[in-house]
Amino acid sequence: MTTVILGAGIIGTSTAYYLSQSQTPSIHLVESSPELFASSSGYAAGFLARDWFAPASASLGRLSFDLHKKLANEHDGHKTWGYARSTATSPAETIGGGEEEDWLGEGASRVKAAKKIAENDDTRPVWLAPRYGKPDIIDKGDGTAQLDPFELCHYLMSECKSRGVRLHQPAEATSLTRDPSGALSCIHVRNTETSEEYDIPCTRLVLAAGAWTSQVFQKLFPNCKIQIPVSSLAGHSLLVRSSRWPPPSSDNVPPDLNSIHHGTDDSMASAKTQPPCHALFTSDPAASYSPELFTRLPSGHIYLAGLNGPYPLPSLPTERIIDPKAIEILKRTAESLLGKGEFEVEREALCWRPVTGRGVPIVGPAKNKRGEGEQDVWIAAGHGPWGISMSLGTGYVVAEMVQGRETTADVKGLQL
């Protein structure tokens, strides 16, 4: 039995990671981009939540959060990919005042997905501009965490390769073949750099191509009666450093046991329990969007995003064209929240998140409720802003599906 996974982003790589833990037959990852993790897998925020999800995806969200914690504890994730507990906060004073709009598609913050905002306490990011007071607390770090998605992706890929998973890159699947019984037998692949064409044995196929998943499915199954309702939502981001936030040493920040004293006036009691990272969710009515800021260890970066727009999906993520107007808006936001002259921009980015009209991902067989679709094919895409948070859980349950086992998380509500 040979499994081919189309898309070597964090969802595809997570699937290969968990599949390779117990599967001895061959596993192949096919990635079209010449640069690994060039879209949302490598350029997302890396914020993790345990219970900020709709009922249909709540079980998957909890499983994935727990798997992130387990993986980091067992494989030194706090040093290798910056895993750390994180508070989730929202300042009482917004940038320009006013109420937040509907979540994601309307430019609002993921705070809309949180169950409850606790009362204000002593937690305050030291890098937040002095004119902002103490923020309201959404989560004190028990159900939220932070990591660097690019580094996590590379760790997962390295582990996959060490187990014999084969990566075909840059390459695209052009067609597939079924045997007389209708079972998958092989997939035809073309190396887009050398134009070499070859076949990979394939008895099970997983489509995890992010925002490009629907295009890949239509190309391989042009006569199929179903469609994959995954589209793209583009978003710009900045990676900055603040002069007011020198990062704590990772040697002193195990993912769960220790915490960091951030403020200059916090009590020692607060210092013992406060997570090392902060997430800040606010709104900017003047720019019609809801900024989100996340601190990262051990790099000391602050990630700023939340500005989405109707930028068309390119053929490859490396063909991105960054909009200078969007970057200027983000820089003005950084000046307001971090302080003018108090930060340095280290990276400007644009990536495309895979989204669905229902606001939850598609995780399951490529068949609808009427049984129409494709045999031995599974879809794992459409996670929107939660791709990193749900990545490990998605990979885990898709591996279970491919192996014909009952899934650990209840994902019935995420199928076509």
Short mmCIF file of C-alpha atoms in Angstrom, two decimals:
data_model
loop_
_atom_site.label_atom_id
_atom_site.label_comp_id
_atom_site.label_asym_id
_atom_site.label_seq_id
_atom_site.Cartn_x
_atom_site.Cartn_y
_atom_site.Cartn_z
CA MET A 1 0.00 0.00 0.00
CA THR A 2 1.40 3.36 -1.05
CA THR A 3 0.07 6.72 0.11
CA VAL A 4 0.61 9.89 -1.91
CA ILE A 5 -0.02 13.25 -0.25
CA LEU A 6 -0.44 16.24 -2.56
CA GLY A 7 0.77 19.31 -0.71
CA ALA A 8 3.76 19.42 1.63
CA GLY A 9 2.56 22.27 3.80
CA ILE A 10 1.91 21.79 7.49
CA ILE A 11 -1.26 19.72 6.96
CA GLY A 12 0.30 17.37 4.42
CA THR A 13 3.53 17.07 6.35
CA SER A 14 1.69 16.43 9.63
CA THR A 15 -0.26 13.66 7.89
CA ALA A 16 2.97 12.09 6.64
CA TYR A 17 4.51 12.45 10.09
CA TYR A 18 1.79 10.50 11.87
CA LEU A 19 1.27 8.04 9.02
CA SER A 20 4.98 7.20 9.02
CA GLN A 21 4.89 6.34 12.72
CA SER A 22 3.00 3.14 12.00
CA GLN A 23 2.96 2.63 8.23
CA THR A 24 5.81 0.60 6.77
CA PRO A 25 4.78 0.87 3.07
CA SER A 26 5.97 3.94 1.16
CA ILE A 27 4.68 7.48 1.65
CA HIS A 28 5.20 10.25 -0.89
CA LEU A 29 4.80 14.02 -0.50
CA VAL A 30 4.34 15.99 -3.72
CA GLU A 31 4.91 19.75 -3.52
CA SER A 32 4.58 22.13 -6.47
CA SER A 33 6.29 25.14 -4.93
CA PRO A 34 10.09 25.43 -5.42
CA GLU A 35 10.20 26.85 -1.88
CA LEU A 36 8.89 24.78 1.02
CA PHE A 37 6.30 26.33 3.34
CA ALA A 38 6.04 29.44 1.17
CA SER A 39 2.42 30.27 1.97
CA SER A 40 0.39 30.11 5.18
CA SER A 41 2.29 27.10 6.57
CA GLY A 42 5.44 29.16 6.92
CA TYR A 43 4.02 32.69 7.14
CA ALA A 44 1.11 32.25 9.56
CA ALA A 45 1.05 33.57 13.12
CA GLY A 46 1.60 30.25 14.89
CA PHE A 47 -1.05 30.94 17.54
CA LEU A 48 -2.63 27.86 19.13
CA ALA A 49 -5.96 27.58 20.93
CA ARG A 50 -7.69 24.65 22.56
CA ASP A 51 -11.35 25.65 22.70
CA TRP A 52 -11.99 28.59 20.39
CA PHE A 53 -13.76 26.53 17.75
CA ALA A 54 -17.21 25.89 16.33
CA PRO A 55 -18.94 22.69 17.52
CA ALA A 56 -18.07 20.83 14.30
CA SER A 57 -14.34 21.37 14.78
CA ALA A 58 -14.17 21.55 18.59
CA SER A 59 -13.04 17.94 19.06
CA LEU A 60 -10.32 18.32 16.44
CA GLY A 61 -9.19 21.59 18.00
CA ARG A 62 -8.78 20.01 21.44
CA LEU A 63 -6.92 16.99 20.07
CA SER A 64 -4.56 19.15 18.05
CA PHE A 65 -3.76 21.51 20.93
CA ASP A 66 -2.92 18.53 23.14
CA LEU A 67 -0.76 16.99 20.40
CA HIS A 68 1.17 20.28 20.02
CA LYS A 69 1.87 20.27 23.75
CA LYS A 70 2.88 16.60 23.73
CA LEU A 71 5.17 16.97 20.73
CA ALA A 72 6.90 20.01 22.23
CA ASN A 73 7.41 18.30 25.59
CA GLU A 74 8.83 15.15 24.03
CA HIS A 75 11.05 16.76 21.38
CA ASP A 76 12.36 19.99 22.92
CA GLY A 77 9.87 22.07 20.98
CA HIS A 78 10.37 25.16 23.13
CA LYS A 79 13.90 25.43 21.74
CA THR A 80 13.43 23.94 18.26
CA TRP A 81 10.24 25.69 17.13
CA GLY A 82 9.56 28.16 19.93
CA TYR A 83 6.62 26.44 21.57
CA ALA A 84 5.50 28.32 24.68
CA ARG A 85 2.40 29.10 26.67
CA SER A 86 0.83 32.42 25.71
CA THR A 87 -1.74 34.74 27.17
CA ALA A 88 -4.50 35.99 24.88
CA THR A 89 -5.48 39.58 25.56
CA SER A 90 -7.53 42.44 24.17
CA PRO A 91 -6.91 46.04 25.26
CA ALA A 92 -9.86 47.93 26.65
CA GLU A 93 -8.80 50.88 24.47
CA THR A 94 -8.78 50.12 20.73
CA ILE A 95 -6.63 51.96 18.22
CA GLY A 96 -9.43 54.21 17.07
CA GLY A 97 -12.40 53.15 19.17
CA GLY A 98 -15.51 51.43 17.94
CA GLU A 99 -16.83 47.88 17.90
CA GLU A 100 -15.36 44.91 16.10
CA GLU A 101 -17.17 43.47 13.10
CA ASP A 102 -17.90 39.86 12.14
CA TRP A 103 -14.96 37.49 12.38
CA LEU A 104 -12.44 36.85 9.55
CA GLY A 105 -14.36 37.52 6.35
CA GLU A 106 -15.40 40.93 7.64
CA GLY A 107 -11.92 41.83 8.85
CA ALA A 108 -12.54 41.12 12.53
CA SER A 109 -10.42 39.32 15.10
CA ARG A 110 -10.42 35.66 16.07
CA VAL A 111 -11.30 36.90 19.57
CA LYS A 112 -14.88 36.55 18.29
CA ALA A 113 -14.33 32.80 18.49
CA ALA A 114 -13.32 32.82 22.15
CA LYS A 115 -15.90 31.65 24.65
CA LYS A 116 -15.30 34.24 27.33
CA ILE A 117 -13.22 37.30 28.18
CA ALA A 118 -12.09 37.34 31.79
CA GLU A 119 -11.74 40.45 33.90
CA ASN A 120 -8.74 42.71 33.58
CA ASP A 121 -5.76 41.68 35.74
CA ASP A 122 -2.04 42.45 36.09
CA THR A 123 -1.05 40.92 32.75
CA ARG A 124 0.29 43.56 30.38
CA PRO A 125 2.71 43.03 27.48
CA VAL A 126 5.83 45.07 28.21
CA TRP A 127 6.08 45.99 24.50
CA LEU A 128 2.60 47.55 24.38
CA ALA A 129 2.73 51.34 23.97
CA PRO A 130 2.44 53.16 27.33
CA ARG A 131 -0.83 54.89 26.37
CA TYR A 132 -2.63 51.55 26.52
CA GLY A 133 -3.75 50.32 29.90
CA LYS A 134 -4.03 46.80 31.23
CA PRO A 135 -5.71 44.51 28.71
CA ASP A 136 -8.73 42.32 29.20
CA ILE A 137 -7.80 38.65 29.49
CA ILE A 138 -9.22 36.07 27.11
CA ASP A 139 -6.94 33.21 28.20
CA LYS A 140 -4.17 33.20 30.79
CA GLY A 141 -2.18 30.54 28.94
CA ASP A 142 -4.00 27.40 30.00
CA GLY A 143 -5.65 26.97 26.61
CA THR A 144 -3.48 29.11 24.33
CA ALA A 145 0.11 28.80 23.14
CA GLN A 146 2.53 30.11 20.54
CA LEU A 147 5.12 28.67 18.16
CA ASP A 148 7.08 29.48 15.01
CA PRO A 149 5.24 27.60 12.23
CA PHE A 150 8.15 27.72 9.79
CA GLU A 151 10.43 25.99 12.28
CA LEU A 152 7.78 23.43 13.22
CA CYS A 153 7.24 22.59 9.55
CA HIS A 154 10.94 22.00 9.03
CA TYR A 155 11.11 19.77 12.09
CA LEU A 156 8.20 17.65 10.86
CA MET A 157 9.68 17.40 7.37
CA SER A 158 13.07 16.37 8.74
CA GLU A 159 11.44 13.63 10.80
CA CYS A 160 9.43 12.43 7.81
CA LYS A 161 12.53 12.16 5.64
CA SER A 162 14.40 10.29 8.38
CA ARG A 163 11.61 7.69 8.33
CA GLY A 164 11.81 7.22 4.58
CA VAL A 165 9.05 9.53 3.41
CA ARG A 166 9.93 10.72 -0.12
CA LEU A 167 9.55 14.36 -1.08
CA HIS A 168 8.95 15.23 -4.76
CA GLN A 169 9.63 18.95 -5.22
CA PRO A 170 9.02 20.99 -7.26
CA ALA A 171 6.53 18.63 -8.84
CA GLU A 172 2.88 18.51 -9.77
CA ALA A 173 0.42 15.66 -10.18
CA THR A 174 -0.89 15.69 -13.73
CA SER A 175 -3.22 12.66 -13.79
CA LEU A 176 -3.88 9.32 -12.13
CA THR A 177 -4.73 5.77 -13.11
CA ARG A 178 -7.20 3.29 -11.65
CA ASP A 179 -7.08 -0.46 -12.25
CA PRO A 180 -10.00 -2.40 -13.84
CA SER A 181 -11.65 -2.75 -10.44
CA GLY A 182 -11.67 1.01 -9.96
CA ALA A 183 -8.94 1.09 -7.30
CA LEU A 184 -6.16 3.67 -7.51
CA SER A 185 -2.96 2.25 -8.96
CA CYS A 186 -0.60 5.13 -9.76
CA ILE A 187 -0.32 8.89 -10.08
CA HIS A 188 1.52 10.69 -12.88
CA VAL A 189 3.90 13.42 -11.75
CA ARG A 190 5.92 16.05 -13.57
CA ASN A 191 9.00 17.74 -12.16
CA THR A 192 8.32 21.40 -12.93
CA GLU A 193 12.01 22.29 -12.86
CA THR A 194 13.34 19.59 -15.22
CA SER A 195 10.05 18.66 -16.99
CA GLU A 196 10.78 15.00 -16.20
CA GLU A 197 7.60 12.90 -16.04
CA TYR A 198 7.23 9.71 -14.04
CA ASP A 199 4.72 7.55 -12.20
CA ILE A 200 4.38 6.95 -8.46
CA PRO A 201 2.50 3.86 -7.27
CA CYS A 202 -0.57 5.12 -5.44
CA THR A 203 -3.28 3.18 -3.66
CA ARG A 204 -4.37 5.98 -1.32
CA LEU A 205 -4.41 9.70 -2.07
CA VAL A 206 -4.61 12.68 0.30
CA LEU A 207 -5.22 16.20 -1.01
CA ALA A 208 -3.76 18.77 1.36
CA ALA A 209 -2.76 21.53 -1.03
CA GLY A 210 -4.06 24.41 1.05
CA ALA A 211 -5.68 27.20 -0.95
CA TRP A 212 -4.90 25.26 -4.15
CA THR A 213 -6.77 22.08 -3.10
CA SER A 214 -9.90 22.65 -5.18
CA GLN A 215 -7.80 23.33 -8.29
CA VAL A 216 -5.77 20.15 -7.80
CA PHE A 217 -8.92 18.08 -7.29
CA GLN A 218 -10.60 19.46 -10.41
CA LYS A 219 -7.49 18.78 -12.48
CA LEU A 220 -7.22 15.15 -11.34
CA PHE A 221 -10.95 14.41 -11.31
CA PRO A 222 -12.48 16.56 -14.09
CA ASN A 223 -15.57 14.36 -14.39
CA CYS A 224 -16.30 13.98 -10.69
CA LYS A 225 -19.80 14.99 -9.55
CA ILE A 226 -18.55 16.76 -6.45
CA GLN A 227 -16.50 19.89 -5.95
CA ILE A 228 -14.19 20.83 -3.11
CA PRO A 229 -15.46 24.17 -1.70
CA VAL A 230 -12.10 25.58 -0.67
CA SER A 231 -11.16 29.12 -1.71
CA SER A 232 -8.39 31.51 -0.67
CA LEU A 233 -8.12 34.51 1.61
CA ALA A 234 -4.95 36.56 1.28
CA GLY A 235 -3.34 38.36 4.20
CA HIS A 236 -0.29 40.55 4.71
CA SER A 237 1.91 40.45 7.79
CA LEU A 238 4.96 41.99 9.40
CA LEU A 239 7.64 40.43 11.55
CA VAL A 240 9.18 43.05 13.83
CA ARG A 241 11.39 43.47 16.87
CA SER A 242 10.53 45.79 19.74
CA SER A 243 13.18 47.69 21.65
CA ARG A 244 11.07 47.11 24.78
CA TRP A 245 10.98 43.32 24.51
CA PRO A 246 14.30 41.49 24.68
CA PRO A 247 13.26 37.84 24.53
CA PRO A 248 13.84 35.67 27.59
CA SER A 249 16.33 32.85 27.24
CA SER A 250 14.73 29.65 25.96
CA ASP A 251 16.77 27.77 28.57
CA ASN A 252 14.52 29.35 31.18
CA VAL A 253 11.24 28.76 29.38
CA PRO A 254 10.18 25.11 29.21
CA PRO A 255 6.80 24.91 27.51
CA ASP A 256 4.72 24.19 30.60
CA LEU A 257 6.75 24.24 33.79
CA ASN A 258 8.19 27.75 33.98
CA SER A 259 6.90 31.21 33.22
CA ILE A 260 8.37 34.66 32.80
CA HIS A 261 8.10 37.97 34.61
CA HIS A 262 7.19 40.49 31.88
CA GLY A 263 6.11 43.75 33.47
CA THR A 264 8.11 46.10 35.64
CA ASP A 265 5.38 46.44 38.26
CA ASP A 266 3.92 42.94 38.40
CA SER A 267 3.98 41.11 41.67
CA MET A 268 6.24 38.12 42.21
CA ALA A 269 3.13 35.98 42.40
CA SER A 270 2.14 37.04 38.90
CA ALA A 271 5.67 36.41 37.64
CA LYS A 272 5.45 32.79 38.76
CA THR A 273 2.38 32.07 36.66
CA GLN A 274 2.58 34.39 33.67
CA PRO A 275 3.35 32.69 30.32
CA PRO A 276 6.38 33.92 28.37
CA CYS A 277 4.40 34.95 25.27
CA HIS A 278 1.49 37.30 24.64
CA ALA A 279 -1.18 37.47 21.95
CA LEU A 280 -2.96 40.79 21.52
CA PHE A 281 -6.23 41.19 19.61
CA THR A 282 -7.66 44.61 18.94
CA SER A 283 -9.42 46.65 16.24
CA ASP A 284 -8.59 49.56 13.96
CA PRO A 285 -11.85 51.05 12.66
CA ALA A 286 -9.96 53.71 10.71
CA ALA A 287 -8.32 51.01 8.58
CA SER A 288 -11.34 48.66 8.76
CA TYR A 289 -9.49 45.68 10.12
CA SER A 290 -8.64 43.95 13.39
CA PRO A 291 -4.90 43.70 14.10
CA GLU A 292 -3.45 40.66 15.82
CA LEU A 293 0.01 40.65 17.45
CA PHE A 294 1.89 37.58 18.70
CA THR A 295 5.28 37.37 20.43
CA ARG A 296 7.61 34.49 19.59
CA LEU A 297 10.43 32.71 21.32
CA PRO A 298 13.35 32.28 21.17
CA SER A 299 13.72 34.78 18.32
CA GLY A 300 12.10 37.72 20.09
CA HIS A 301 9.96 38.51 17.07
CA ILE A 302 6.52 40.11 17.19
CA TYR A 303 4.20 39.00 14.40
CA LEU A 304 1.57 41.51 13.25
CA ALA A 305 -1.27 40.57 10.88
CA GLY A 306 -5.05 40.66 10.47
CA LEU A 307 -5.17 42.73 7.27
CA ASN A 308 -6.89 40.55 4.66
CA GLY A 309 -7.75 41.42 1.07
CA PRO A 310 -9.01 40.12 -2.26
CA TYR A 311 -5.61 39.37 -3.76
CA PRO A 312 -5.91 36.68 -6.47
CA LEU A 313 -4.40 33.27 -5.85
CA PRO A 314 -1.22 32.85 -7.92
CA SER A 315 -0.16 29.60 -9.54
CA LEU A 316 2.58 29.26 -6.91
CA PRO A 317 3.00 31.02 -3.55
CA THR A 318 6.45 32.21 -4.60
CA GLU A 319 4.78 34.40 -7.23
CA ARG A 320 3.39 36.68 -4.54
CA ILE A 321 3.40 40.43 -5.09
CA ILE A 322 3.31 42.31 -1.80
CA ASP A 323 1.03 45.35 -1.74
CA PRO A 324 2.98 48.36 -0.38
CA LYS A 325 -0.27 50.05 0.69
CA ALA A 326 -1.15 47.09 2.90
CA ILE A 327 2.33 47.11 4.41
CA GLU A 328 2.03 50.83 5.16
CA ILE A 329 -1.23 50.22 7.04
CA LEU A 330 0.42 47.50 9.11
CA LYS A 331 3.36 49.78 9.90
CA ARG A 332 0.99 52.52 11.12
CA THR A 333 -0.68 49.94 13.34
CA ALA A 334 2.71 48.90 14.70
CA GLU A 335 3.53 52.54 15.48
CA SER A 336 0.29 52.90 17.41
CA LEU A 337 0.56 49.67 19.39
CA LEU A 338 4.33 49.39 19.87
CA GLY A 339 5.30 53.05 19.83
CA LYS A 340 6.82 55.18 17.10
CA GLY A 341 10.51 54.44 16.74
CA GLU A 342 10.22 51.49 19.14
CA PHE A 343 10.34 48.68 16.57
CA GLU A 344 12.26 47.45 13.54
CA VAL A 345 10.64 45.60 10.62
CA GLU A 346 12.50 42.41 9.68
CA ARG A 347 10.07 40.84 7.21
CA GLU A 348 7.11 41.82 5.05
CA ALA A 349 4.95 38.95 3.82
CA LEU A 350 1.83 37.90 1.95
CA CYS A 351 0.24 34.46 2.08
CA TRP A 352 -3.03 32.75 1.17
CA ARG A 353 -5.13 30.86 3.69
CA PRO A 354 -7.49 28.11 2.53
CA VAL A 355 -11.04 28.89 3.66
CA THR A 356 -14.51 27.39 3.32
CA GLY A 357 -17.91 29.04 3.28
CA ARG A 358 -18.88 27.21 6.48
CA GLY A 359 -15.90 28.52 8.42
CA VAL A 360 -14.67 25.00 9.29
CA PRO A 361 -12.16 22.80 7.45
CA ILE A 362 -12.90 19.80 5.27
CA VAL A 363 -11.38 16.68 6.82
CA GLY A 364 -12.58 13.38 5.44
CA PRO A 365 -13.13 11.22 2.36
CA ALA A 366 -13.72 12.84 -1.03
CA LYS A 367 -17.35 11.76 -1.02
CA ASN A 368 -20.57 13.56 -0.19
CA LYS A 369 -23.46 12.23 1.89
CA ARG A 370 -24.98 10.59 -1.18
CA GLY A 371 -21.80 8.57 -1.71
CA GLU A 372 -20.79 10.55 -4.79
CA GLY A 373 -17.08 11.21 -5.13
CA GLU A 374 -13.80 9.37 -5.34
CA GLN A 375 -12.78 6.12 -3.67
CA ASP A 376 -9.54 5.99 -1.65
CA VAL A 377 -9.17 9.79 -1.71
CA TRP A 378 -9.23 12.07 1.33
CA ILE A 379 -9.38 15.87 1.68
CA ALA A 380 -7.66 17.90 4.41
CA ALA A 381 -7.96 21.62 3.69
CA GLY A 382 -9.85 24.83 4.43
CA HIS A 383 -8.62 25.51 7.97
CA GLY A 384 -8.64 29.29 7.51
CA PRO A 385 -6.75 31.05 10.33
CA TRP A 386 -6.50 27.83 12.34
CA GLY A 387 -4.27 25.77 10.05
CA ILE A 388 -1.30 25.77 12.42
CA SER A 389 -3.42 25.20 15.51
CA MET A 390 -5.31 22.28 13.93
CA SER A 391 -2.39 20.89 11.93
CA LEU A 392 -1.23 18.05 14.15
CA GLY A 393 -4.75 16.93 14.97
CA THR A 394 -5.69 16.95 11.30
CA GLY A 395 -2.62 14.94 10.33
CA TYR A 396 -3.34 12.49 13.13
CA VAL A 397 -6.98 11.80 12.18
CA VAL A 398 -6.28 11.70 8.43
CA ALA A 399 -3.59 9.10 9.09
CA GLU A 400 -6.20 7.12 11.03
CA MET A 401 -8.68 7.42 8.16
CA VAL A 402 -6.15 6.30 5.58
CA GLN A 403 -5.34 3.27 7.72
CA GLY A 404 -9.01 2.41 8.14
CA ARG A 405 -9.08 3.11 11.87
CA GLU A 406 -11.64 4.95 13.97
CA THR A 407 -10.63 8.57 14.43
CA THR A 408 -9.57 9.87 17.83
CA ALA A 409 -11.42 13.15 17.26
CA ASP A 410 -15.03 13.48 16.14
CA VAL A 411 -14.76 14.99 12.65
CA LYS A 412 -18.09 13.85 11.22
CA GLY A 413 -19.21 17.46 10.93
CA LEU A 414 -16.14 18.31 8.84
CA GLN A 415 -16.85 15.96 5.95
CA LEU A 416 -18.31 16.93 2.59
#
